[in-house]
mmCIF file of C-alpha atoms in Angstrom:
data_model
loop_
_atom_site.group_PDB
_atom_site.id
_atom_site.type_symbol
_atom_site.label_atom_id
_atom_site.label_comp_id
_atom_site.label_asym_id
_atom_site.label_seq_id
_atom_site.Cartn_x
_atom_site.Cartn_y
_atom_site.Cartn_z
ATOM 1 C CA UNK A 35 0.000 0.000 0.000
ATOM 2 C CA UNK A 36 2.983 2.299 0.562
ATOM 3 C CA UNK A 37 3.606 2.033 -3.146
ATOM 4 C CA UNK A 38 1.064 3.901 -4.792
ATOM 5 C CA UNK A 39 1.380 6.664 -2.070
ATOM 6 C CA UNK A 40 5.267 6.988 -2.837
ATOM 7 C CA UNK A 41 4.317 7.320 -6.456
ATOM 8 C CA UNK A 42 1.743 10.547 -5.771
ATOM 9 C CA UNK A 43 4.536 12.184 -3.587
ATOM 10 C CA UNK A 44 7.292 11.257 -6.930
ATOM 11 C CA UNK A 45 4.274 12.726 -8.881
ATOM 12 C CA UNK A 46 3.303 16.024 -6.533
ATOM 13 C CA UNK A 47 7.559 16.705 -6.076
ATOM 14 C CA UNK A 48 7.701 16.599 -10.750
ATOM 15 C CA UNK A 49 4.683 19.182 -10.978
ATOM 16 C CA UNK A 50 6.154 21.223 -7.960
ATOM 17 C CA UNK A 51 9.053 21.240 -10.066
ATOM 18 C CA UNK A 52 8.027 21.791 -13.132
ATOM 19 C CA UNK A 53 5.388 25.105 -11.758
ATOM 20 C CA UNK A 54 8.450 26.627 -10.412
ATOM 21 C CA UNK A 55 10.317 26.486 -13.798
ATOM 22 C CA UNK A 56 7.522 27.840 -15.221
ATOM 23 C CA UNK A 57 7.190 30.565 -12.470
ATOM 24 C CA UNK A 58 10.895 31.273 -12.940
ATOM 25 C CA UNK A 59 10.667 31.423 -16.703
ATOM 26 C CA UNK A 60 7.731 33.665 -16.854
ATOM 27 C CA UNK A 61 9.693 36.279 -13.987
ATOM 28 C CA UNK A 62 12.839 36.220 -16.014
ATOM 29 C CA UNK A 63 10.856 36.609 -19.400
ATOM 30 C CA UNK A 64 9.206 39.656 -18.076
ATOM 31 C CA UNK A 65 12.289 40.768 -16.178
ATOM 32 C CA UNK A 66 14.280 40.837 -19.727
ATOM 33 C CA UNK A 67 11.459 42.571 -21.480
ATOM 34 C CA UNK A 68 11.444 45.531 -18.846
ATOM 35 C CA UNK A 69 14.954 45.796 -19.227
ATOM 36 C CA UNK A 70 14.978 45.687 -23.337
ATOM 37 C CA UNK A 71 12.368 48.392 -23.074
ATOM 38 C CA UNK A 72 14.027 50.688 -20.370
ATOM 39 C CA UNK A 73 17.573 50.017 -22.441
ATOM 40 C CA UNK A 74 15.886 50.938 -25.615
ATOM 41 C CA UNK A 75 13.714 54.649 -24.101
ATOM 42 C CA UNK A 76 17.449 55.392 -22.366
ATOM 43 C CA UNK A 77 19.720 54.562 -25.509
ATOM 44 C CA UNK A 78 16.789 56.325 -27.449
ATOM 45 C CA UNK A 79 17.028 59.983 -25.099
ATOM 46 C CA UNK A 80 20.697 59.627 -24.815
ATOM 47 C CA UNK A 81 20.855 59.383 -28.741
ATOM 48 C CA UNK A 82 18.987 62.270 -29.059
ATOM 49 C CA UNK A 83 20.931 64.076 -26.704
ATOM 50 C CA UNK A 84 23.879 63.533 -27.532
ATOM 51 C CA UNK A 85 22.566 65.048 -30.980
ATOM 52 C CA UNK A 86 21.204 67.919 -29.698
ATOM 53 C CA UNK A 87 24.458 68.426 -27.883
ATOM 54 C CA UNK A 88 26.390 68.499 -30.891
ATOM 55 C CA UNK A 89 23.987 70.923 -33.024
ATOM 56 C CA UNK A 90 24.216 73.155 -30.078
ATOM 57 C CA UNK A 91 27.674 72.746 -30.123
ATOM 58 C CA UNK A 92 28.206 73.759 -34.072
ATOM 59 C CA UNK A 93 26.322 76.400 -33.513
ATOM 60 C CA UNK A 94 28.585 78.354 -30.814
ATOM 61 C CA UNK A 95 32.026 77.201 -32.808
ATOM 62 C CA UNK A 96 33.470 80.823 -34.259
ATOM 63 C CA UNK A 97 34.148 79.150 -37.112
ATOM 64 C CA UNK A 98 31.949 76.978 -39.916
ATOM 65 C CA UNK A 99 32.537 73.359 -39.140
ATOM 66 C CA UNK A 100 33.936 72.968 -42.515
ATOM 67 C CA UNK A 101 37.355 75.038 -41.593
ATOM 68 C CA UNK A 102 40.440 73.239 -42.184
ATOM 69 C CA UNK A 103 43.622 72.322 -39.616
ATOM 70 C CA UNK A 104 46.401 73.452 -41.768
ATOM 71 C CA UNK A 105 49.788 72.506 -39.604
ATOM 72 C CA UNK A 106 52.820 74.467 -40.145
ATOM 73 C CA UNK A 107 56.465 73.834 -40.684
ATOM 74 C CA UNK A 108 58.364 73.937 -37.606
ATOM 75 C CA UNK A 109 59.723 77.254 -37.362
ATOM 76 C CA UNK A 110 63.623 77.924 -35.488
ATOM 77 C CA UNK A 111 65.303 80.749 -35.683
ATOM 78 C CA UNK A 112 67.336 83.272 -33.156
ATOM 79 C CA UNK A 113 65.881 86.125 -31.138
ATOM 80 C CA UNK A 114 66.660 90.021 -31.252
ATOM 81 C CA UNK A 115 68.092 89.711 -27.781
ATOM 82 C CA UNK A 116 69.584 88.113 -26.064
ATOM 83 C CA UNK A 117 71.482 87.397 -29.064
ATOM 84 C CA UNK A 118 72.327 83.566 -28.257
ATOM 85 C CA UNK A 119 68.671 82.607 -27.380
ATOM 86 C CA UNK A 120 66.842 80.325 -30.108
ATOM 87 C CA UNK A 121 63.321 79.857 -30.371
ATOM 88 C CA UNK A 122 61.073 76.908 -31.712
ATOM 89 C CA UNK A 123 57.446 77.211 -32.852
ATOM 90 C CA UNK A 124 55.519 74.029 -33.935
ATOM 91 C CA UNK A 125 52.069 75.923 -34.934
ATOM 92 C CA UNK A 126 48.678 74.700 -36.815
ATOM 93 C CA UNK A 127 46.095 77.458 -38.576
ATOM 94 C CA UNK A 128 42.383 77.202 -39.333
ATOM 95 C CA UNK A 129 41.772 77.640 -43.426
ATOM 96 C CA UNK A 130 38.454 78.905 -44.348
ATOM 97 C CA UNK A 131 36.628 76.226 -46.462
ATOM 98 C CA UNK A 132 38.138 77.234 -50.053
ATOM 99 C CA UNK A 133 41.284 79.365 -49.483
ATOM 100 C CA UNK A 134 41.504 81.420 -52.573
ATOM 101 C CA UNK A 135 45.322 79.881 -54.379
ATOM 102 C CA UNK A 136 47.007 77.086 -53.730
ATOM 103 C CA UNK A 137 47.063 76.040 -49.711
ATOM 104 C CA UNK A 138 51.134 75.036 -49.705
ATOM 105 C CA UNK A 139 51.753 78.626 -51.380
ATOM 106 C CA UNK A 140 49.606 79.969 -48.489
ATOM 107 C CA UNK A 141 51.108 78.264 -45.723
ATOM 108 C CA UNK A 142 54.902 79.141 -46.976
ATOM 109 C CA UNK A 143 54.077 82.851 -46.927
ATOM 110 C CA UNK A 144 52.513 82.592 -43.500
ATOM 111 C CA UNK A 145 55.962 80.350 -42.205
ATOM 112 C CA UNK A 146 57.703 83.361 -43.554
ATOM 113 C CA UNK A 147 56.077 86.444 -42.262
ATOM 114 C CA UNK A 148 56.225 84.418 -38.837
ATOM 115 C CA UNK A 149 59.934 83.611 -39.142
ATOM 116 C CA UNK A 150 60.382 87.561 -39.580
ATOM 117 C CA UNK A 151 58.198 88.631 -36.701
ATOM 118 C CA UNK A 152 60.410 85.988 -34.100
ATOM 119 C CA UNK A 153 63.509 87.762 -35.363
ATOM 120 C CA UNK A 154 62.210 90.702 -33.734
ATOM 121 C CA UNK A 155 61.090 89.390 -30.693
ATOM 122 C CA UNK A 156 63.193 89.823 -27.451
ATOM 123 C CA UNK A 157 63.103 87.463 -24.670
ATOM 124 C CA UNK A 158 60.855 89.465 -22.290
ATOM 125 C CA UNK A 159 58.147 89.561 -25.176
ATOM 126 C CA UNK A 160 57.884 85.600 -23.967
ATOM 127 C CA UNK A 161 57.970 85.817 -20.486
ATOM 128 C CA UNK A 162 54.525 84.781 -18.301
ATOM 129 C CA UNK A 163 51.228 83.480 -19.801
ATOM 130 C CA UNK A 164 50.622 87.065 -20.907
ATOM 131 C CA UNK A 165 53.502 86.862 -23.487
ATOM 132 C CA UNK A 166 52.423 83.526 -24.751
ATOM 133 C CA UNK A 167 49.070 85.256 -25.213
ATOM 134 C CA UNK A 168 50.349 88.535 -27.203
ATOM 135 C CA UNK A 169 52.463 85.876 -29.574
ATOM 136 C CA UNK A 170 49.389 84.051 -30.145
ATOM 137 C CA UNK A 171 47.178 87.152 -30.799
ATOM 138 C CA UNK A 172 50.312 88.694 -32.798
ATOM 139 C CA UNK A 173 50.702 85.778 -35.300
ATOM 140 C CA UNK A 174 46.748 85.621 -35.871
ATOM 141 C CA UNK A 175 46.796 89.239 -37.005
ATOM 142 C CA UNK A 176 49.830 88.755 -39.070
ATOM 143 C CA UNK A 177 48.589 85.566 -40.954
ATOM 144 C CA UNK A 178 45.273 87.462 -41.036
ATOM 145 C CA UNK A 179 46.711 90.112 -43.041
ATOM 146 C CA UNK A 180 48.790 88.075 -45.063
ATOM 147 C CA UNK A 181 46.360 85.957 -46.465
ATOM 148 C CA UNK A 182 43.535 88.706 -46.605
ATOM 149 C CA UNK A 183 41.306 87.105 -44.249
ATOM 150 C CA UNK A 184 41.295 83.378 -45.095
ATOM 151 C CA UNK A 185 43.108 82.475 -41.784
ATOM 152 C CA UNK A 186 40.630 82.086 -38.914
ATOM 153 C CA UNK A 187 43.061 81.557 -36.438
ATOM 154 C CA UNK A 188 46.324 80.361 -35.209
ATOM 155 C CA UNK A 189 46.978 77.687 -32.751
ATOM 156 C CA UNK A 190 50.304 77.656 -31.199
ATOM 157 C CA UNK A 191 50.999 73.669 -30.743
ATOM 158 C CA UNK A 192 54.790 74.198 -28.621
ATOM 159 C CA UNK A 193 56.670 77.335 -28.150
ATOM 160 C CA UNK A 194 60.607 76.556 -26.785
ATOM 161 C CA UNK A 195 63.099 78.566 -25.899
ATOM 162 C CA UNK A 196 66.690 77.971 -25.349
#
């Protein structure tokens, strides 16, 4: 008589079983669909975003995205005084979209007039932030008027001084 009784418990233990797998199935089914859906809405606003970031972005540059990085030579020459003090310039200028001429024509006047200008510079010209700033500001206006305008700006990659 203890046989068939042992076979309902085997029998009640399988379906136990098998109602938690599908308990557990159904939970992690719905757990993986919330998480698709709250993946997808966050990937969605950050996408968005990041876009309307980047238009907001564009739109404060002082330039049209469409300038062009045009890097120089390096430039070494002496300075007015002290009279054994060298300087080095490695420097990079932004190129309106379609620079009127040919750009390596451009960029060898520019090397030039700024090869000029550091032969009249002095070593207290350099000194301090400030003086980095003035070279900076002094070199824009110069390749400005060079090239009539078609130089944005110029961006002063390493300045040394020995």
């Amino acid at each position: 008589m203890e046989v068939p009784f042992e076979g309902a418990r085997e029998n009640q233990r399988s379906s136990g079983f098998v109602a938690a797998l599908v308990l557990l199935t159904l939970i992690g089914g719905g757990a993986g669909a919330g998480l698709a859906k709250y993946v997808a809405d966050y990937t969605e606003e950050e996408v968005h975003g990041r876009l309307r970031q980047q238009q907001s972005f564009t739109e404060t540059l002082p330039f049209s995205p469409s300038t062009r990085l045009q890097t120089l030579e390096p430039l070494v020459t002496n300075l007015a005084s002290p009279q054994d003090a060298w300087i080095r310039l490695q420097a990079s200028i932004l190129l309106e979209d379609d620079p009127d001429g040919d750009v390596g024509v451009l960029k060898k006047k520019v090397e030039d007039d700024f090869l000029g200008y550091m032969r009249t510079l002095t070593l207290s010209h350099l000194e301090g932030g400030i003086g980095l700033q003035h070279l900076r500001e002094d070199l824009t206006e110069r390749a400005q008027t060079r090239t009539k305008g078609q130089v944005n700006e110029v961006i002063l990659e390493s300045v040394v001084i020995q």
